[in-house]
C-alpha positions as a printed Julia matrix, in Angstrom:
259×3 Matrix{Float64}:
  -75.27  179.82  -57.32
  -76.52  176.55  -55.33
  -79.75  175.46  -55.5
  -82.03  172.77  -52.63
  -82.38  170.76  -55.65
  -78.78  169.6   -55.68
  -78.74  168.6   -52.37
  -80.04  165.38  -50.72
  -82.3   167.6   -48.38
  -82.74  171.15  -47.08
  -80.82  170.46  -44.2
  -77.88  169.7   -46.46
  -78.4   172.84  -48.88
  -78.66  175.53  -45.34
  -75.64  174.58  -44.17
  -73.71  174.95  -47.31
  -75.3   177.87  -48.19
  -74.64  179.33  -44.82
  -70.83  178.22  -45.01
  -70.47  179.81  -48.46
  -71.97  183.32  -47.12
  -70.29  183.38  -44.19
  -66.73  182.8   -45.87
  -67.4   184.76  -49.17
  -69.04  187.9   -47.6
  -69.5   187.8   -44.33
  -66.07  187.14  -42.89
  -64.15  189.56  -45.32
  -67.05  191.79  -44.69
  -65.92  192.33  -40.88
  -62.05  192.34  -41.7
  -62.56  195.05  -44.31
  -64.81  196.99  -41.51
  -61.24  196.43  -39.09
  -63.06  193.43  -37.11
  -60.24  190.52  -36.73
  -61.5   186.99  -36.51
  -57.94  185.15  -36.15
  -57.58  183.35  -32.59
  -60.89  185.36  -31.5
  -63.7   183.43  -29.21
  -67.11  183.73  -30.92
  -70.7   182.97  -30.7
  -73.96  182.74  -32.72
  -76.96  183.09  -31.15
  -79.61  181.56  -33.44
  -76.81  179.5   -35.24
  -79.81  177.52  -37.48
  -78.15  174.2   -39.39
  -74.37  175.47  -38.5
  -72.82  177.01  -41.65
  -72.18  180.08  -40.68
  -70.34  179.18  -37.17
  -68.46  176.56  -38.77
  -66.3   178.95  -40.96
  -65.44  181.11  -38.39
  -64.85  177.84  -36.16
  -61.78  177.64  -39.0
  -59.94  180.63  -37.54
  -61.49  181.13  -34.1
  -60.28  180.14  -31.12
  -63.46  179.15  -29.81
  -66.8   179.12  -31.62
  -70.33  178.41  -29.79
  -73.21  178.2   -31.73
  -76.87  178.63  -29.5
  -79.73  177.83  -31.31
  -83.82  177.41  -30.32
  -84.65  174.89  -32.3
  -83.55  171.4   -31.62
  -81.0   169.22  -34.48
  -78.79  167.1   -34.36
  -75.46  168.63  -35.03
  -73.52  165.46  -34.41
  -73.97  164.82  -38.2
  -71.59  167.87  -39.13
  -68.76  165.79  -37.51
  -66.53  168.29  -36.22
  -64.72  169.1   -32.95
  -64.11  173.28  -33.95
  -67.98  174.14  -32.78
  -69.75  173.66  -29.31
  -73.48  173.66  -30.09
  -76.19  174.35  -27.16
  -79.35  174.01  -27.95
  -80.92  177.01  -25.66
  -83.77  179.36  -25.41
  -80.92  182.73  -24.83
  -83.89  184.05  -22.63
  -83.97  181.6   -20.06
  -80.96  182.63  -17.26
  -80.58  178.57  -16.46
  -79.52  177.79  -19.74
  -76.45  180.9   -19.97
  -74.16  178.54  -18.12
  -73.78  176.23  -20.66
  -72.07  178.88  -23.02
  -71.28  181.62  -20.65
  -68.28  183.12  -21.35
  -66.51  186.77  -22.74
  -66.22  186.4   -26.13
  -64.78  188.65  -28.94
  -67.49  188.49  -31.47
  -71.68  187.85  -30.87
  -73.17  187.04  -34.27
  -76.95  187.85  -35.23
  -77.11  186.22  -38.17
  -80.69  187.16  -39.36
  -81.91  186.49  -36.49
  -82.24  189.8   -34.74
  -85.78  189.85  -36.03
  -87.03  186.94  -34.67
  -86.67  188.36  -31.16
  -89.43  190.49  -29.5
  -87.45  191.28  -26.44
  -84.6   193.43  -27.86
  -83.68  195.08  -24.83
  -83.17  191.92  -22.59
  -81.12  190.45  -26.06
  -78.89  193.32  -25.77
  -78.63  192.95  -21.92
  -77.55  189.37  -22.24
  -74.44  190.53  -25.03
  -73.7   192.78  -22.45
  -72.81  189.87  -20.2
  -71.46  187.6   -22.83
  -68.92  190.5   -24.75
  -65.4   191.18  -24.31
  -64.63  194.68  -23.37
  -63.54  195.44  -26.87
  -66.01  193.53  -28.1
  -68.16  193.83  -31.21
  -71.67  192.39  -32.26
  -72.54  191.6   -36.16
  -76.24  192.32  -36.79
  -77.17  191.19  -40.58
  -80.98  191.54  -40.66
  -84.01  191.91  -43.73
  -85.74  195.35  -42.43
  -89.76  194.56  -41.78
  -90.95  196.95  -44.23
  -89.04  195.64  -47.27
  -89.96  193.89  -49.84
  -89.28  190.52  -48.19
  -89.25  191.34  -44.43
  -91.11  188.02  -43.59
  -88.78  186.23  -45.09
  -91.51  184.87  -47.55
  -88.63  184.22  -50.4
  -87.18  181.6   -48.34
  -89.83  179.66  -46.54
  -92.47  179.97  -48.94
  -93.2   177.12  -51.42
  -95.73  178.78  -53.77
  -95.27  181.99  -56.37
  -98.09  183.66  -54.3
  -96.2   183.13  -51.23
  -93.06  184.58  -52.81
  -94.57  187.47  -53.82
  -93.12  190.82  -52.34
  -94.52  192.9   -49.71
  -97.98  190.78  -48.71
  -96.46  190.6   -45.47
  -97.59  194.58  -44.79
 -101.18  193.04  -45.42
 -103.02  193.82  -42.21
 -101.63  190.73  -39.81
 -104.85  188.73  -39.86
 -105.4   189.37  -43.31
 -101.52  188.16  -44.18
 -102.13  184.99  -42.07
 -105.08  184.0   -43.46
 -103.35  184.53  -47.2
 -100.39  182.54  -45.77
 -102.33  179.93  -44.73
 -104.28  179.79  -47.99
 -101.36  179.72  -50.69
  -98.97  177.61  -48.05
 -101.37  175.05  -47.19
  -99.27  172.46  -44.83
  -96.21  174.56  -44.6
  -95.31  175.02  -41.2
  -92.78  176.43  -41.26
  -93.71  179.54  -43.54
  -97.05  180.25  -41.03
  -94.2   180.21  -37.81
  -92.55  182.61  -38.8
  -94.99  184.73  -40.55
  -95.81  185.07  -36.64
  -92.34  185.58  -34.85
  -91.85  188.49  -37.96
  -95.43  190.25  -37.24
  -94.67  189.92  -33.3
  -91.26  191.49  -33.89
  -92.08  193.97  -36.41
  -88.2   195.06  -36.87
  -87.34  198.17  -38.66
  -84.39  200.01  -39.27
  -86.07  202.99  -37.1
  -87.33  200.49  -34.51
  -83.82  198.89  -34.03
  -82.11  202.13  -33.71
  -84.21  202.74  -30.69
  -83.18  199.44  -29.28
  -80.01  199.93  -29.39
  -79.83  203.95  -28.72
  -81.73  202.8   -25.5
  -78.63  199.68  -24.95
  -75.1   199.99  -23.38
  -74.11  200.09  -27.44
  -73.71  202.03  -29.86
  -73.73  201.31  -33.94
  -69.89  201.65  -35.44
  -69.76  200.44  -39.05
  -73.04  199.56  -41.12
  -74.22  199.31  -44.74
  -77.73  199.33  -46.42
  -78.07  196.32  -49.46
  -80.66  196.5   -51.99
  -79.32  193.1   -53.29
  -78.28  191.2   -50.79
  -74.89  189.25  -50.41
  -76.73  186.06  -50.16
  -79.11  186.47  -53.25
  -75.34  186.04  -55.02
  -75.31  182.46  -54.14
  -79.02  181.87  -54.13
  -80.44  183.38  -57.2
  -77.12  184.84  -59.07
  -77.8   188.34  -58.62
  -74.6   190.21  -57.56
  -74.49  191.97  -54.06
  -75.46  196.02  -54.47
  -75.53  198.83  -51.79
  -77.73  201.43  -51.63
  -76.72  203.69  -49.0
  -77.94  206.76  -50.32
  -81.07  205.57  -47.96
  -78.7   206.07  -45.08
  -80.1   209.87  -45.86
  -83.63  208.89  -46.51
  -85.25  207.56  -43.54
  -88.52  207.07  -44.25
  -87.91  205.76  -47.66
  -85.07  203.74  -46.74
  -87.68  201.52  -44.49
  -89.3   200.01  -48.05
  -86.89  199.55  -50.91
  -83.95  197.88  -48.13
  -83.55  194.1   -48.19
  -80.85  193.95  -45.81
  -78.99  196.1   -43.01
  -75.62  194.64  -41.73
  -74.29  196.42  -39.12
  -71.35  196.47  -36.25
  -72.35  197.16  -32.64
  -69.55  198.07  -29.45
  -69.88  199.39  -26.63
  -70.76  203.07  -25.93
């Protein structure tokens, strides 16, 4: 378990934490599912402070990591990653990554996005015939489906579900208990614009050129092993409960080729 506190900023503590999931779980979680990495080209949309691209940069051929939000990834100091700072939506940017590549990570990210159909018809230009996309994602109706364990600062903010509030109602609470914290009240916005469910991404991609191959439901999610020390555990009895399935999830992780 690592904790912000032992790091000289957040910054710092993301990208290790990132690094660690990514090698621990996330990696042997796509070999295990038949998904090689070895020699492979790769890229992460919505790669955040770099962790996660960085370990597969160690055994990739090429790695690309696109992310919104400017930072300065020279301070990383490594040659294995080209980073692009890019909104994916806008068609003058794709040049700068463009490219067939083996693997498309969606590292809890997927969510964030509003237009899921354009997302998937931009992997659809960016994949490898036999390519395969790796959705990991919190569903909208769980317990923490804004993300409010993360980015909140207070014990009110961290508390579960207040995020199915009606969405005025949960920005005006965010608001109040995270006065100052940006970054909480963005995306308490991108999560109510997206409102992504397990149902709601089905659609998406039943209505894609994809099709779902390997997936697993989490109740305790891989990462909360190295946040909090609570050991990963599935629950995919809700694969056979879809209604109920939507509220006690905390975390889908799923394959994606072609149809």
């Amino acid at each position: 378990m690592i904790r912000p506190s032992d790091f000289a900023n957040w910054q710092e503590y993301y990208f290790t934490y990132q690094n660690i999931l990514a090698k621990q779980y996330l990696i042997p979680m796509l070999e295990q599912w038949g998904v090689s990495i070895d020699g492979k080209k790769i890229l992460e949309i919505g790669c955040g402070s770099g962790g996660v691209i960085e370990a597969f940069a160690e055994r990739a051929s090429k790695a690309v990591g696109v992310e919104l939000n400017p930072f300065d990834y020279t301070k990383l100091n490594t040659p294995k990653v080209q980073y692009v700072t890019a909104d994916i939506y806008d068609p003058s940017h794709r040049e700068r990554y463009a490219d067939k590549y083996d693997i498309i990570l969606f590292r809890d990210v997927i969510e964030h996005l509003p237009k899921k159909k354009e997302a998937f018809e931009i992997c659809d230009t960016l994949l490898s015939e036999n390519g395969v996309i790796f959705i990991t994602f919190p569903p909208y109706y769980g317990p923490y489906g804004a993300h409010q364990q993360v980015f909140s600062k207070t014990f009110l903010g961290k508390l579960p579900y207040t995020h199915l509030l009606p969405n005025s109602l949960y920005i005006k609470y965010v608001k109040t208990v995270e006065k100052g914290n940006d970054a909480a009240l963005q995306v308490a916005h991108e999560l109510i614009a997206s409102q992504t469910t397990i149902g709601s991404l089905k659609k998406s991609i039943r209505a894609s050129a994809f099709k779902i191959d390997r997936y697993d439901y989490y109740l305790v999610r891989p990462s909360y092993e190295i946040r909090y020390g609570k050991k990963p555990r599935k629950i995919n009895l809700m694969k056979y409960l879809p209604f109920i399935r939507e509220f006690f999830v905390l975390g889908m992780y799923m394959t994606m080729r072609r149809k």
